[in-house]
Coordinates of N, CA and C in Angstrom, one line a residue:
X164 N 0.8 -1.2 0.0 CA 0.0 0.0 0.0 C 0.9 1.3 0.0
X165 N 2.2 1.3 0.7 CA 2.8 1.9 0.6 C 3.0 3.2 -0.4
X166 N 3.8 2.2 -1.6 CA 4.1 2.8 -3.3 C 2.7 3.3 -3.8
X167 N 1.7 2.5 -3.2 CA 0.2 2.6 -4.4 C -0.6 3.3 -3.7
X168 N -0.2 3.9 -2.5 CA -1.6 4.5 -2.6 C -2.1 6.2 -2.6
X169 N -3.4 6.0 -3.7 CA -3.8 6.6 -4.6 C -5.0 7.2 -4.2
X170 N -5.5 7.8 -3.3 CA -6.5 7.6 -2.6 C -7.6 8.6 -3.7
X171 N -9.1 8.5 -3.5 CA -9.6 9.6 -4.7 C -9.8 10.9 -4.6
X172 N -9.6 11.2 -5.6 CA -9.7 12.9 -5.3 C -11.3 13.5 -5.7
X173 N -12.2 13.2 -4.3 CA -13.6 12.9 -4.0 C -14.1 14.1 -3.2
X174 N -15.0 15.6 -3.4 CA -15.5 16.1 -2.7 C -16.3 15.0 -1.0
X175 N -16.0 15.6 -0.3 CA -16.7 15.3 1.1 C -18.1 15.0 0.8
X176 N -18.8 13.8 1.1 CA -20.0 13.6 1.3 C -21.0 12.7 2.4
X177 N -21.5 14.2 2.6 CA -22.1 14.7 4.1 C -23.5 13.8 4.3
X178 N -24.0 13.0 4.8 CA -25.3 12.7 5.3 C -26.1 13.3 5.9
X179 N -25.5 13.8 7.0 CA -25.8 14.2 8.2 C -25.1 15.1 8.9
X180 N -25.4 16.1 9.5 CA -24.5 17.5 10.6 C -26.1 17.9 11.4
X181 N -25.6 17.9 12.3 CA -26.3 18.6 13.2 C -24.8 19.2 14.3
X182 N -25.3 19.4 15.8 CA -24.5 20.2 16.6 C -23.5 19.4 17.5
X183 N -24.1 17.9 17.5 CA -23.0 16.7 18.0 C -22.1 15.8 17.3
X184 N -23.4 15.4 15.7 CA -22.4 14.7 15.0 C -22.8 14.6 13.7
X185 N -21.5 13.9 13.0 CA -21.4 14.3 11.3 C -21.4 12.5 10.8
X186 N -22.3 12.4 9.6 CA -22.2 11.5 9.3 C -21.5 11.4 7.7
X187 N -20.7 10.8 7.2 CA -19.9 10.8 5.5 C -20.8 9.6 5.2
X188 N -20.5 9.7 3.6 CA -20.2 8.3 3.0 C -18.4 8.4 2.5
X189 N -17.8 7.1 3.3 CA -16.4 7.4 2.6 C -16.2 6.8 1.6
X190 N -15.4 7.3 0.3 CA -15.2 7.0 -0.6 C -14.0 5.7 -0.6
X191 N -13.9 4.6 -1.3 CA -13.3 3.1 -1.2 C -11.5 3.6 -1.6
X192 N -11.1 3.5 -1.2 CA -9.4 3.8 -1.2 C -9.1 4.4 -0.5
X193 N -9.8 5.3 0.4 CA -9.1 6.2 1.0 C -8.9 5.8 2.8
X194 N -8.0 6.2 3.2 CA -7.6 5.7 4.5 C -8.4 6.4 5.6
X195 N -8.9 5.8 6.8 CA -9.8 6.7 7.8 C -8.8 7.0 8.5
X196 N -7.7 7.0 8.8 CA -7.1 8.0 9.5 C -5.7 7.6 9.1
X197 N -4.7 8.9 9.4 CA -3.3 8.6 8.4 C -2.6 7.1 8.9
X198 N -2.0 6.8 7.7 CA -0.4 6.2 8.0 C 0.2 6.8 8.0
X199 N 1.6 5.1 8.3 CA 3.1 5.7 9.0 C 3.6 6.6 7.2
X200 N 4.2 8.0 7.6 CA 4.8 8.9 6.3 C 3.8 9.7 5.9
X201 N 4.8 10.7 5.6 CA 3.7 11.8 4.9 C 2.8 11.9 3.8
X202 N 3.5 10.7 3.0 CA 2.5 10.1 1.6 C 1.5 9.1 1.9
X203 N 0.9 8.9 3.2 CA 0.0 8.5 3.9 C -1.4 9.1 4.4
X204 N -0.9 10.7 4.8 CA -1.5 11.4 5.0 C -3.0 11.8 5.1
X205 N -2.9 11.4 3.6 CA -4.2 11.9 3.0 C -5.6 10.9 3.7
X206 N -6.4 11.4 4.4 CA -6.9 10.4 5.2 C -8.9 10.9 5.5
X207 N -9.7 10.1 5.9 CA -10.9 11.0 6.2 C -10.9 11.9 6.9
X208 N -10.3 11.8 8.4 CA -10.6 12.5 9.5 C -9.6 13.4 8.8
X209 N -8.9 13.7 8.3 CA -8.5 14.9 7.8 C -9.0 15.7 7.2
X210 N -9.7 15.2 6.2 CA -10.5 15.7 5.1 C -11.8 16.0 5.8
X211 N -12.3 15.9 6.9 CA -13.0 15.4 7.8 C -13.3 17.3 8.2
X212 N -11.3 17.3 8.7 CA -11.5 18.2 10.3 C -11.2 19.3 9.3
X213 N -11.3 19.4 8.3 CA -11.0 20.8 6.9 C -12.0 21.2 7.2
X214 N -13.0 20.6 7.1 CA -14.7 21.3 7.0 C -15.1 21.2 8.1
X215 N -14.9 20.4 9.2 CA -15.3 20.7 10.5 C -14.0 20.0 11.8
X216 N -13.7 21.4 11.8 CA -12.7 21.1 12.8 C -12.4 20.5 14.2
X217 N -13.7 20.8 14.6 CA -13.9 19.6 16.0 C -14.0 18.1 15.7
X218 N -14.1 17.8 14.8 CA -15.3 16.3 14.4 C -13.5 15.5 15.6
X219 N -14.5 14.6 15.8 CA -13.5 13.5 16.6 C -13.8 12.3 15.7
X220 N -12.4 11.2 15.9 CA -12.7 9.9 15.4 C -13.1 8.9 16.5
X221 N -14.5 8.1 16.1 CA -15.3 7.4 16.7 C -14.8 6.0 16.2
X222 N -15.0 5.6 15.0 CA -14.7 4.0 14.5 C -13.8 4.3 13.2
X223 N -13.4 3.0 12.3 CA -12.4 3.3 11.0 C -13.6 2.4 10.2
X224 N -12.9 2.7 8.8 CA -13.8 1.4 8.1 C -12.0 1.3 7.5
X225 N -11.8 -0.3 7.0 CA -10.6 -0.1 6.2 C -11.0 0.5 4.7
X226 N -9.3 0.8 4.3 CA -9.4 1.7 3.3 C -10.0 1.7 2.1
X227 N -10.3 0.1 1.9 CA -11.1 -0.3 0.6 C -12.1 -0.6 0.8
X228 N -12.9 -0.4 1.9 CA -14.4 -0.3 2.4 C -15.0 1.1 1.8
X229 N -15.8 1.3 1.3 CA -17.1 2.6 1.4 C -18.0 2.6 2.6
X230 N -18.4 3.7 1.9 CA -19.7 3.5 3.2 C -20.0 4.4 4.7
X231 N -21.0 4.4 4.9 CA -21.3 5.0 6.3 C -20.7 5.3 7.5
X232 N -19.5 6.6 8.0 CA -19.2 6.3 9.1 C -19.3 7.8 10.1
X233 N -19.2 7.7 10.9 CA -20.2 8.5 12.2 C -18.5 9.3 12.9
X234 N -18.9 11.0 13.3 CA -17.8 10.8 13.4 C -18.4 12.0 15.1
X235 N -17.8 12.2 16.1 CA -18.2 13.5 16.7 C -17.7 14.8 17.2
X236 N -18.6 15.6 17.0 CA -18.2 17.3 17.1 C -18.1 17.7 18.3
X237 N -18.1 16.8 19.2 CA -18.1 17.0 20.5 C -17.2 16.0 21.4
X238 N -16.6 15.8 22.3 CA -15.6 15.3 23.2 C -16.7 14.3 23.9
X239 N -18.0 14.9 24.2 CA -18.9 14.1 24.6 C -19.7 13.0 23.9
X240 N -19.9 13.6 22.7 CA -20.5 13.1 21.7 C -19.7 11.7 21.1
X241 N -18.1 12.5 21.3 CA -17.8 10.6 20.3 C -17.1 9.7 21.8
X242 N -17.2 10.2 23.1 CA -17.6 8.8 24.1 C -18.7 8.5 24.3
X243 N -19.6 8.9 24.3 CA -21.0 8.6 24.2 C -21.3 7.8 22.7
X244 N -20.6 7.4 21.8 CA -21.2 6.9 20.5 C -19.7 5.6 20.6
X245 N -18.6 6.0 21.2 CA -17.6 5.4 21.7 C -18.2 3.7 22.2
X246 N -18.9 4.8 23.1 CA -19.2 3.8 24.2 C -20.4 2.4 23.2
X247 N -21.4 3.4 22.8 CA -22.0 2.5 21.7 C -21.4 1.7 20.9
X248 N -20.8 1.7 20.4 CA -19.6 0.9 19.8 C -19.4 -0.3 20.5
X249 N -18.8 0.1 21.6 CA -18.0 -1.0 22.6 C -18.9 -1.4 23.0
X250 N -20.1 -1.6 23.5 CA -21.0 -2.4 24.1 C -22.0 -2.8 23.3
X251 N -21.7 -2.5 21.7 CA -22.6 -3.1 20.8 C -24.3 -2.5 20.4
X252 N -24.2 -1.5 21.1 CA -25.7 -0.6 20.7 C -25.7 -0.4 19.2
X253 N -24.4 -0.1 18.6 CA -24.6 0.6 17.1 C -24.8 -0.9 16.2
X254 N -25.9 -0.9 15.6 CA -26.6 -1.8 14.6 C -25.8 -1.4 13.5
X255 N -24.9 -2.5 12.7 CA -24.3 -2.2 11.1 C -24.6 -2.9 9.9
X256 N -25.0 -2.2 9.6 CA -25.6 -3.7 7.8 C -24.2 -3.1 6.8
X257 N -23.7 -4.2 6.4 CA -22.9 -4.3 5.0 C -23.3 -4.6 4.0
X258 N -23.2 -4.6 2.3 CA -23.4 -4.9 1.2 C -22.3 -5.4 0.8
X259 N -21.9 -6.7 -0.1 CA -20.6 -7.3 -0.5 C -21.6 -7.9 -1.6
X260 N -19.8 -8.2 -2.0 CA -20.5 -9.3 -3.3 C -19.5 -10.4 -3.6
X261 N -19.8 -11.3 -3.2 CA -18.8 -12.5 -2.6 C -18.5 -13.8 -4.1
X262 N -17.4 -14.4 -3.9 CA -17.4 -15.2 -5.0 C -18.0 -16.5 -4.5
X263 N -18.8 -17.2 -5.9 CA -19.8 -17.9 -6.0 C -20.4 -18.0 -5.2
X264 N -21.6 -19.3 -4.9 CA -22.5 -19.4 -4.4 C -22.8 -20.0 -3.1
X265 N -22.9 -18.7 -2.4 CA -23.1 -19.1 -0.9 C -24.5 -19.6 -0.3
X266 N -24.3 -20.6 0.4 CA -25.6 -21.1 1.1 C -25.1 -21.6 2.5
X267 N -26.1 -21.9 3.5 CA -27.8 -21.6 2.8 C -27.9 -19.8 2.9
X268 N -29.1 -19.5 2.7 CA -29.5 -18.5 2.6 C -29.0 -16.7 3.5
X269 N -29.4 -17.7 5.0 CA -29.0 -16.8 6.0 C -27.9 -17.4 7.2
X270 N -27.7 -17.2 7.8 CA -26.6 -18.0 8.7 C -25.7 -16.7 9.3
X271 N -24.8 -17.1 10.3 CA -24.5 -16.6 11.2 C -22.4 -17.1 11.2
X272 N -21.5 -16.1 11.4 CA -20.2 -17.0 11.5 C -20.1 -16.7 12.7
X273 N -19.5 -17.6 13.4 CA -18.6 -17.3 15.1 C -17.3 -18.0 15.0
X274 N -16.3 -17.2 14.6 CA -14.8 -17.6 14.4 C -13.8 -16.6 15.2
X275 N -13.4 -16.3 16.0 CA -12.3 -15.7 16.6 C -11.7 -15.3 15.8
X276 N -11.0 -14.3 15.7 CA -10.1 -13.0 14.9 C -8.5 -12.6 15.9
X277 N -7.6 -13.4 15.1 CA -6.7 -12.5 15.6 C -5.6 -12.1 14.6
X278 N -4.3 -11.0 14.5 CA -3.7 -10.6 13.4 C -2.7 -11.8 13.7
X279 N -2.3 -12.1 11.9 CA -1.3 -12.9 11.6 C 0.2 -12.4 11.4
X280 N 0.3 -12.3 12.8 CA 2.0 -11.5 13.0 C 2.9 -11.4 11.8
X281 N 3.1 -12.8 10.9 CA 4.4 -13.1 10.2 C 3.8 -12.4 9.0
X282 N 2.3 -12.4 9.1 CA 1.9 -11.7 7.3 C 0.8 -10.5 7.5
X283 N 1.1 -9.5 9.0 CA 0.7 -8.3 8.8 C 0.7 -7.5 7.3
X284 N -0.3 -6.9 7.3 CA -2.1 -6.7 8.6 C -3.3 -7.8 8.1
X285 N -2.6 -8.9 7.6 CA -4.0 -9.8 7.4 C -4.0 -10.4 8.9
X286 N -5.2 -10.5 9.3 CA -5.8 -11.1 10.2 C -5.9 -12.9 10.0
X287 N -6.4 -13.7 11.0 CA -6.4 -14.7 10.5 C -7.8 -15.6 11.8
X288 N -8.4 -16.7 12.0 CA -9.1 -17.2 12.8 C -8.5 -17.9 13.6
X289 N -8.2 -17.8 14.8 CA -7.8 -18.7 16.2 C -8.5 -18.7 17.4
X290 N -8.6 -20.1 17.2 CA -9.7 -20.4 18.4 C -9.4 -20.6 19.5
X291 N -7.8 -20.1 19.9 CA -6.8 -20.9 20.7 C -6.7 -19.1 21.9
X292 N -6.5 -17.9 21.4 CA -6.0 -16.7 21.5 C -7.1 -15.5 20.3
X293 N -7.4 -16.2 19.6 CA -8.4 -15.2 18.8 C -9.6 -14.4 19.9
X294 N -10.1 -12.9 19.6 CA -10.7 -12.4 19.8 C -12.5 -12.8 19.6
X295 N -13.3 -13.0 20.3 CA -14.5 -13.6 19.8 C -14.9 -12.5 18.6
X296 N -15.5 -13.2 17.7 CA -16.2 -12.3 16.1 C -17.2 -13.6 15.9
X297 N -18.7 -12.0 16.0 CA -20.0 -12.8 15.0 C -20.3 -12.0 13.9
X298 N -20.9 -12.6 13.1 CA -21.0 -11.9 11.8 C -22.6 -13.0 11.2
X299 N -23.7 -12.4 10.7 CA -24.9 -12.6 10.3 C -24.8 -12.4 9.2
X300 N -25.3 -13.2 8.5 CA -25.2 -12.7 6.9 C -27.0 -13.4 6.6
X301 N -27.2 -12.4 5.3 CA -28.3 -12.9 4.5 C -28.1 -12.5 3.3
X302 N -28.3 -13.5 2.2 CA -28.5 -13.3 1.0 C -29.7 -12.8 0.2
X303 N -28.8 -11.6 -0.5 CA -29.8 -10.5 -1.2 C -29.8 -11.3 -2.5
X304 N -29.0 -11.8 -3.7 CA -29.3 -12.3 -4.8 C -28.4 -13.7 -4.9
X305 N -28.5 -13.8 -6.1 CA -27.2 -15.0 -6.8 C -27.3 -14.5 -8.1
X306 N -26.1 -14.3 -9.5 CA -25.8 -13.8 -10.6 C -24.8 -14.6 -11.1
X307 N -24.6 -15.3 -12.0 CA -23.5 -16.5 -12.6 C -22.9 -16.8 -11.6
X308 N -21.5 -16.7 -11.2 CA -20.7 -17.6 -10.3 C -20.6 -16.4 -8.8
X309 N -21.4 -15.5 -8.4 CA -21.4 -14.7 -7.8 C -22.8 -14.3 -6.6
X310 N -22.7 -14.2 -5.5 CA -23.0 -13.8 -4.3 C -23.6 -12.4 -3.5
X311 N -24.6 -11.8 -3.7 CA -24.7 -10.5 -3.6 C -25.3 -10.6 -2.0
X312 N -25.2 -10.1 -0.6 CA -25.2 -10.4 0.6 C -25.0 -9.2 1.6
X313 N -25.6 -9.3 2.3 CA -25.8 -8.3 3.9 C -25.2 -9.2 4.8
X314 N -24.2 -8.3 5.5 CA -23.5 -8.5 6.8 C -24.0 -7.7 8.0
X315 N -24.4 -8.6 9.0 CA -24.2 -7.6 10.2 C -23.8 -8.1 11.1
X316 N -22.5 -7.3 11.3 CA -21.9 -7.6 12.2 C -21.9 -7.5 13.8
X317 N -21.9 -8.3 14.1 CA -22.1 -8.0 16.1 C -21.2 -7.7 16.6
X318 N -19.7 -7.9 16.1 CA -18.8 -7.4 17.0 C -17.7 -6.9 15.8
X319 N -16.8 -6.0 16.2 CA -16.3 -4.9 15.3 C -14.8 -4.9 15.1
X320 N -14.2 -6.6 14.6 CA -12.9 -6.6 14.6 C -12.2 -6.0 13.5
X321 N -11.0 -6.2 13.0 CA -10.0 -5.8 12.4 C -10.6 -6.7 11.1
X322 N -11.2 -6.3 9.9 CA -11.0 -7.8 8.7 C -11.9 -8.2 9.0
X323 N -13.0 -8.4 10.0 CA -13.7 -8.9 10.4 C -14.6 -10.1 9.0
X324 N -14.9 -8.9 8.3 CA -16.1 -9.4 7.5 C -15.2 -9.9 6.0
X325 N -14.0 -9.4 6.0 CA -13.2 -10.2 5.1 C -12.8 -11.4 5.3
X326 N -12.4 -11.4 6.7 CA -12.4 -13.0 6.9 C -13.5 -14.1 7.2
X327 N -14.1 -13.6 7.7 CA -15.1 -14.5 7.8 C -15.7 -15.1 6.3
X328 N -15.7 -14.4 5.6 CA -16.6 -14.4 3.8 C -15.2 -15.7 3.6
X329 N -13.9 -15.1 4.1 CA -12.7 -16.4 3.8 C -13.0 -17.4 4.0
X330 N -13.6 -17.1 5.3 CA -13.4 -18.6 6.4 C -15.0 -19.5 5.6
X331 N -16.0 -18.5 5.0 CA -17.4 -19.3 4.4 C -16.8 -20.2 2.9
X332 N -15.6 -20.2 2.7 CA -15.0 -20.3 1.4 C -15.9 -19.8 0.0
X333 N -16.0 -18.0 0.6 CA -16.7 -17.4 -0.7 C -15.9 -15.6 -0.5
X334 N -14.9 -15.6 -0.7 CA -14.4 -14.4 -0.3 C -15.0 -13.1 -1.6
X335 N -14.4 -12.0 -0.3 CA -15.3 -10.9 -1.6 C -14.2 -10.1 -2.2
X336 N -15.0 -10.6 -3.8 CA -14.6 -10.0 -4.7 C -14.1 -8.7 -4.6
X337 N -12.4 -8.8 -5.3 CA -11.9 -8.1 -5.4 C -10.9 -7.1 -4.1
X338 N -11.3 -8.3 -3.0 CA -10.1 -8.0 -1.8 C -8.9 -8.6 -2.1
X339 N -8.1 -7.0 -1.8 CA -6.7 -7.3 -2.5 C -5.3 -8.0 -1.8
X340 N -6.3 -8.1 -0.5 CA -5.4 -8.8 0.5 C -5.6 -10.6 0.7
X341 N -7.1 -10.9 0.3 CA -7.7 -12.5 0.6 C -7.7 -12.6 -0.9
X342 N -8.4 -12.3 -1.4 CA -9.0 -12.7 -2.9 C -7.7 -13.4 -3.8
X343 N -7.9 -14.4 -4.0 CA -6.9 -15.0 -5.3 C -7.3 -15.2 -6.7
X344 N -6.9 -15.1 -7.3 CA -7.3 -15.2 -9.0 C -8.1 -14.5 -9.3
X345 N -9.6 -15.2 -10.1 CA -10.2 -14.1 -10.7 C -11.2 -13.6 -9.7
X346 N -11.7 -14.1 -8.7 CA -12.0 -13.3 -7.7 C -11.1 -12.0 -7.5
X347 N -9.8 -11.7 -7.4 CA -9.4 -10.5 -6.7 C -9.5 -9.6 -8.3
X348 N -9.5 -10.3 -9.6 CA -9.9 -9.4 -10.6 C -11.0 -8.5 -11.1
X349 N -11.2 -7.3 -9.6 CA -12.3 -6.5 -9.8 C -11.8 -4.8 -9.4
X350 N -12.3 -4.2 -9.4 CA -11.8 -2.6 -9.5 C -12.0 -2.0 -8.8
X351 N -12.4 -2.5 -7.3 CA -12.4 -2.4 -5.7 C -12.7 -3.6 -4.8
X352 N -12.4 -3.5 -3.9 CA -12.7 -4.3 -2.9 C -14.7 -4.2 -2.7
X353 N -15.1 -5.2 -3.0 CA -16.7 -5.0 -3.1 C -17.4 -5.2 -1.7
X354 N -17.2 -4.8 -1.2 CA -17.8 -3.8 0.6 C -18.0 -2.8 1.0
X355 N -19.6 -2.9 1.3 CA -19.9 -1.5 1.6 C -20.2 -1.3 2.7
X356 N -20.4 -0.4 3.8 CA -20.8 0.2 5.0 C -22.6 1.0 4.3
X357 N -23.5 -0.1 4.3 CA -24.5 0.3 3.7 C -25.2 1.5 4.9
X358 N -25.2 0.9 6.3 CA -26.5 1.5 7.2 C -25.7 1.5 8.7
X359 N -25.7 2.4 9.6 CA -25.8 2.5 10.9 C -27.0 3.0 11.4
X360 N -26.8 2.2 12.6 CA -28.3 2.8 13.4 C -27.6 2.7 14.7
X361 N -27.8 3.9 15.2 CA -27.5 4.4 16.8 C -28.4 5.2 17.6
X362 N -28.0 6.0 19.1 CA -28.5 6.3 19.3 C -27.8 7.8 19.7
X363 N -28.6 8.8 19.4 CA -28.2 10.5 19.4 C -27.2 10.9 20.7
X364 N -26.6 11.0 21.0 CA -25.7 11.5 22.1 C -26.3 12.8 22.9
X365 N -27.2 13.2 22.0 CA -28.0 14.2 22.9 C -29.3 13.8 23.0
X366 N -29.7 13.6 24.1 CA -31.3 13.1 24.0 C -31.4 11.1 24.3
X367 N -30.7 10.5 23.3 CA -30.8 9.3 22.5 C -31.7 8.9 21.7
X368 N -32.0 10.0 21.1 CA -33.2 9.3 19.9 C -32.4 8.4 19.2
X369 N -33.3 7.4 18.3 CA -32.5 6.2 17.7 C -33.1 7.2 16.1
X370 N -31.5 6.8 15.3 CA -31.4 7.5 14.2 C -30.9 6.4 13.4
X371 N -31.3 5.9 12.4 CA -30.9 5.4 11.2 C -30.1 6.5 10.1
X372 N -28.7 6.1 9.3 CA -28.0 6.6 8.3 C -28.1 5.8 7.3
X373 N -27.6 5.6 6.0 CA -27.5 4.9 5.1 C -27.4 5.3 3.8
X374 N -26.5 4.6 3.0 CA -26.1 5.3 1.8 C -25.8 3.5 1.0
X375 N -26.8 4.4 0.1 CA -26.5 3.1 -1.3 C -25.1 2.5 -1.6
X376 N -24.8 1.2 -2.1 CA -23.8 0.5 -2.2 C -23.6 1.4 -3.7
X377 N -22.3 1.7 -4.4 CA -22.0 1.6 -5.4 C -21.4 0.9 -6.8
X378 N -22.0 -0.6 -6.1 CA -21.7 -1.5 -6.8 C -22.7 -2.9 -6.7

């Protein structure tokens, strides 16, 4: 990632602002917060704190994720949505599109997640030292040798939903870290951050966000 990366050069787009918190859709290459070097830089919460300079970072999506992420304008605001996070209140649906044909329909993975030191930053399943990871899936279509599918995830690891789609032996299309052959032969990583649902930091009304998959 180093040499390649190319992040896009994408106006900010805003879902949501009010007085505690800002919601994006991020665009797929670009990093949620810098890397190591200055040619790293280029990152959301930067691009983030241009247009609003309080915003705090709450969660990341990886870099070849899109999609929905929540960020707060207030010190209170992103422990209070922090805190949602960590105890699991924030509801997440994904969109993917996985190679071949997954069944059955709906199902659930429970695999432990932990990083694979010798081939950082891929992650890998250990049931020995692994961190607990569930992941829910249901199937939205089927199209020739391909998988169209909702994730939602219950708990919020590193790769989470890349590995697990590994560990279903249907990875998604176009991850440039899992995917081998003509699976990884696609023109992003096909994951999206379709929907969060939380609750307001001020008040707690429960708010739905959501932004169409681009693929």
């Amino acid at each position: 990632m180093d040499d390649s990366y190319q992040p896009p050069d994408t106006p900010l787009d805003v879902l949501h602002e009010d007085h505690e918190i800002l919601v994006v859709n991020k665009p797929a290459g670009l990093l949620s917060v810098p890397g190591k070097g200055p040619h790293l830089a280029d990152c959301l919460i930067a691009r983030v704190q241009e247009a609003f300079p309080t915003a705090l970072l709450v969660h990341r999506l990886d870099r070849d994720t899109s999609g929905v992420m929540v960020f707060g304008l207030t010190p209170h605001a992103q422990r209070h949505l922090g805190l949602q996070f960590e105890k699991r209140g924030v509801k997440k649906t994904y969109v993917a599109r996985l190679w071949g044909r997954l069944e059955p329909r709906t199902g659930t993975v429970d695999l432990p997640l932990i990083v694979d030191w010798p081939n950082r930053p891929l992650q890998k399943v250990c049931h020995e030292t692994g961190r607990a990871a569930q992941t829910d899936w249901r199937v939205q279509s089927y199209k020739d040798n391909e998988t169209r599918v909702r994730f939602m995830p219950k708990t919020g690891r590193s790769h989470q939903l890349r590995v697990h789609a590994l560990a279903l032996g249907h990875v998604i299309l176009g991850d440039p870290l899992y995917a081998t052959g003509a699976a990884r032969e696609f023109p992003r990583l096909m994951l999206h951050s379709e929907e969060l649902r939380l609750r307001h930091p001020d008040g707690g009304e429960g708010m739905k966000f959501r932004a169409a998959a681009p693929f």
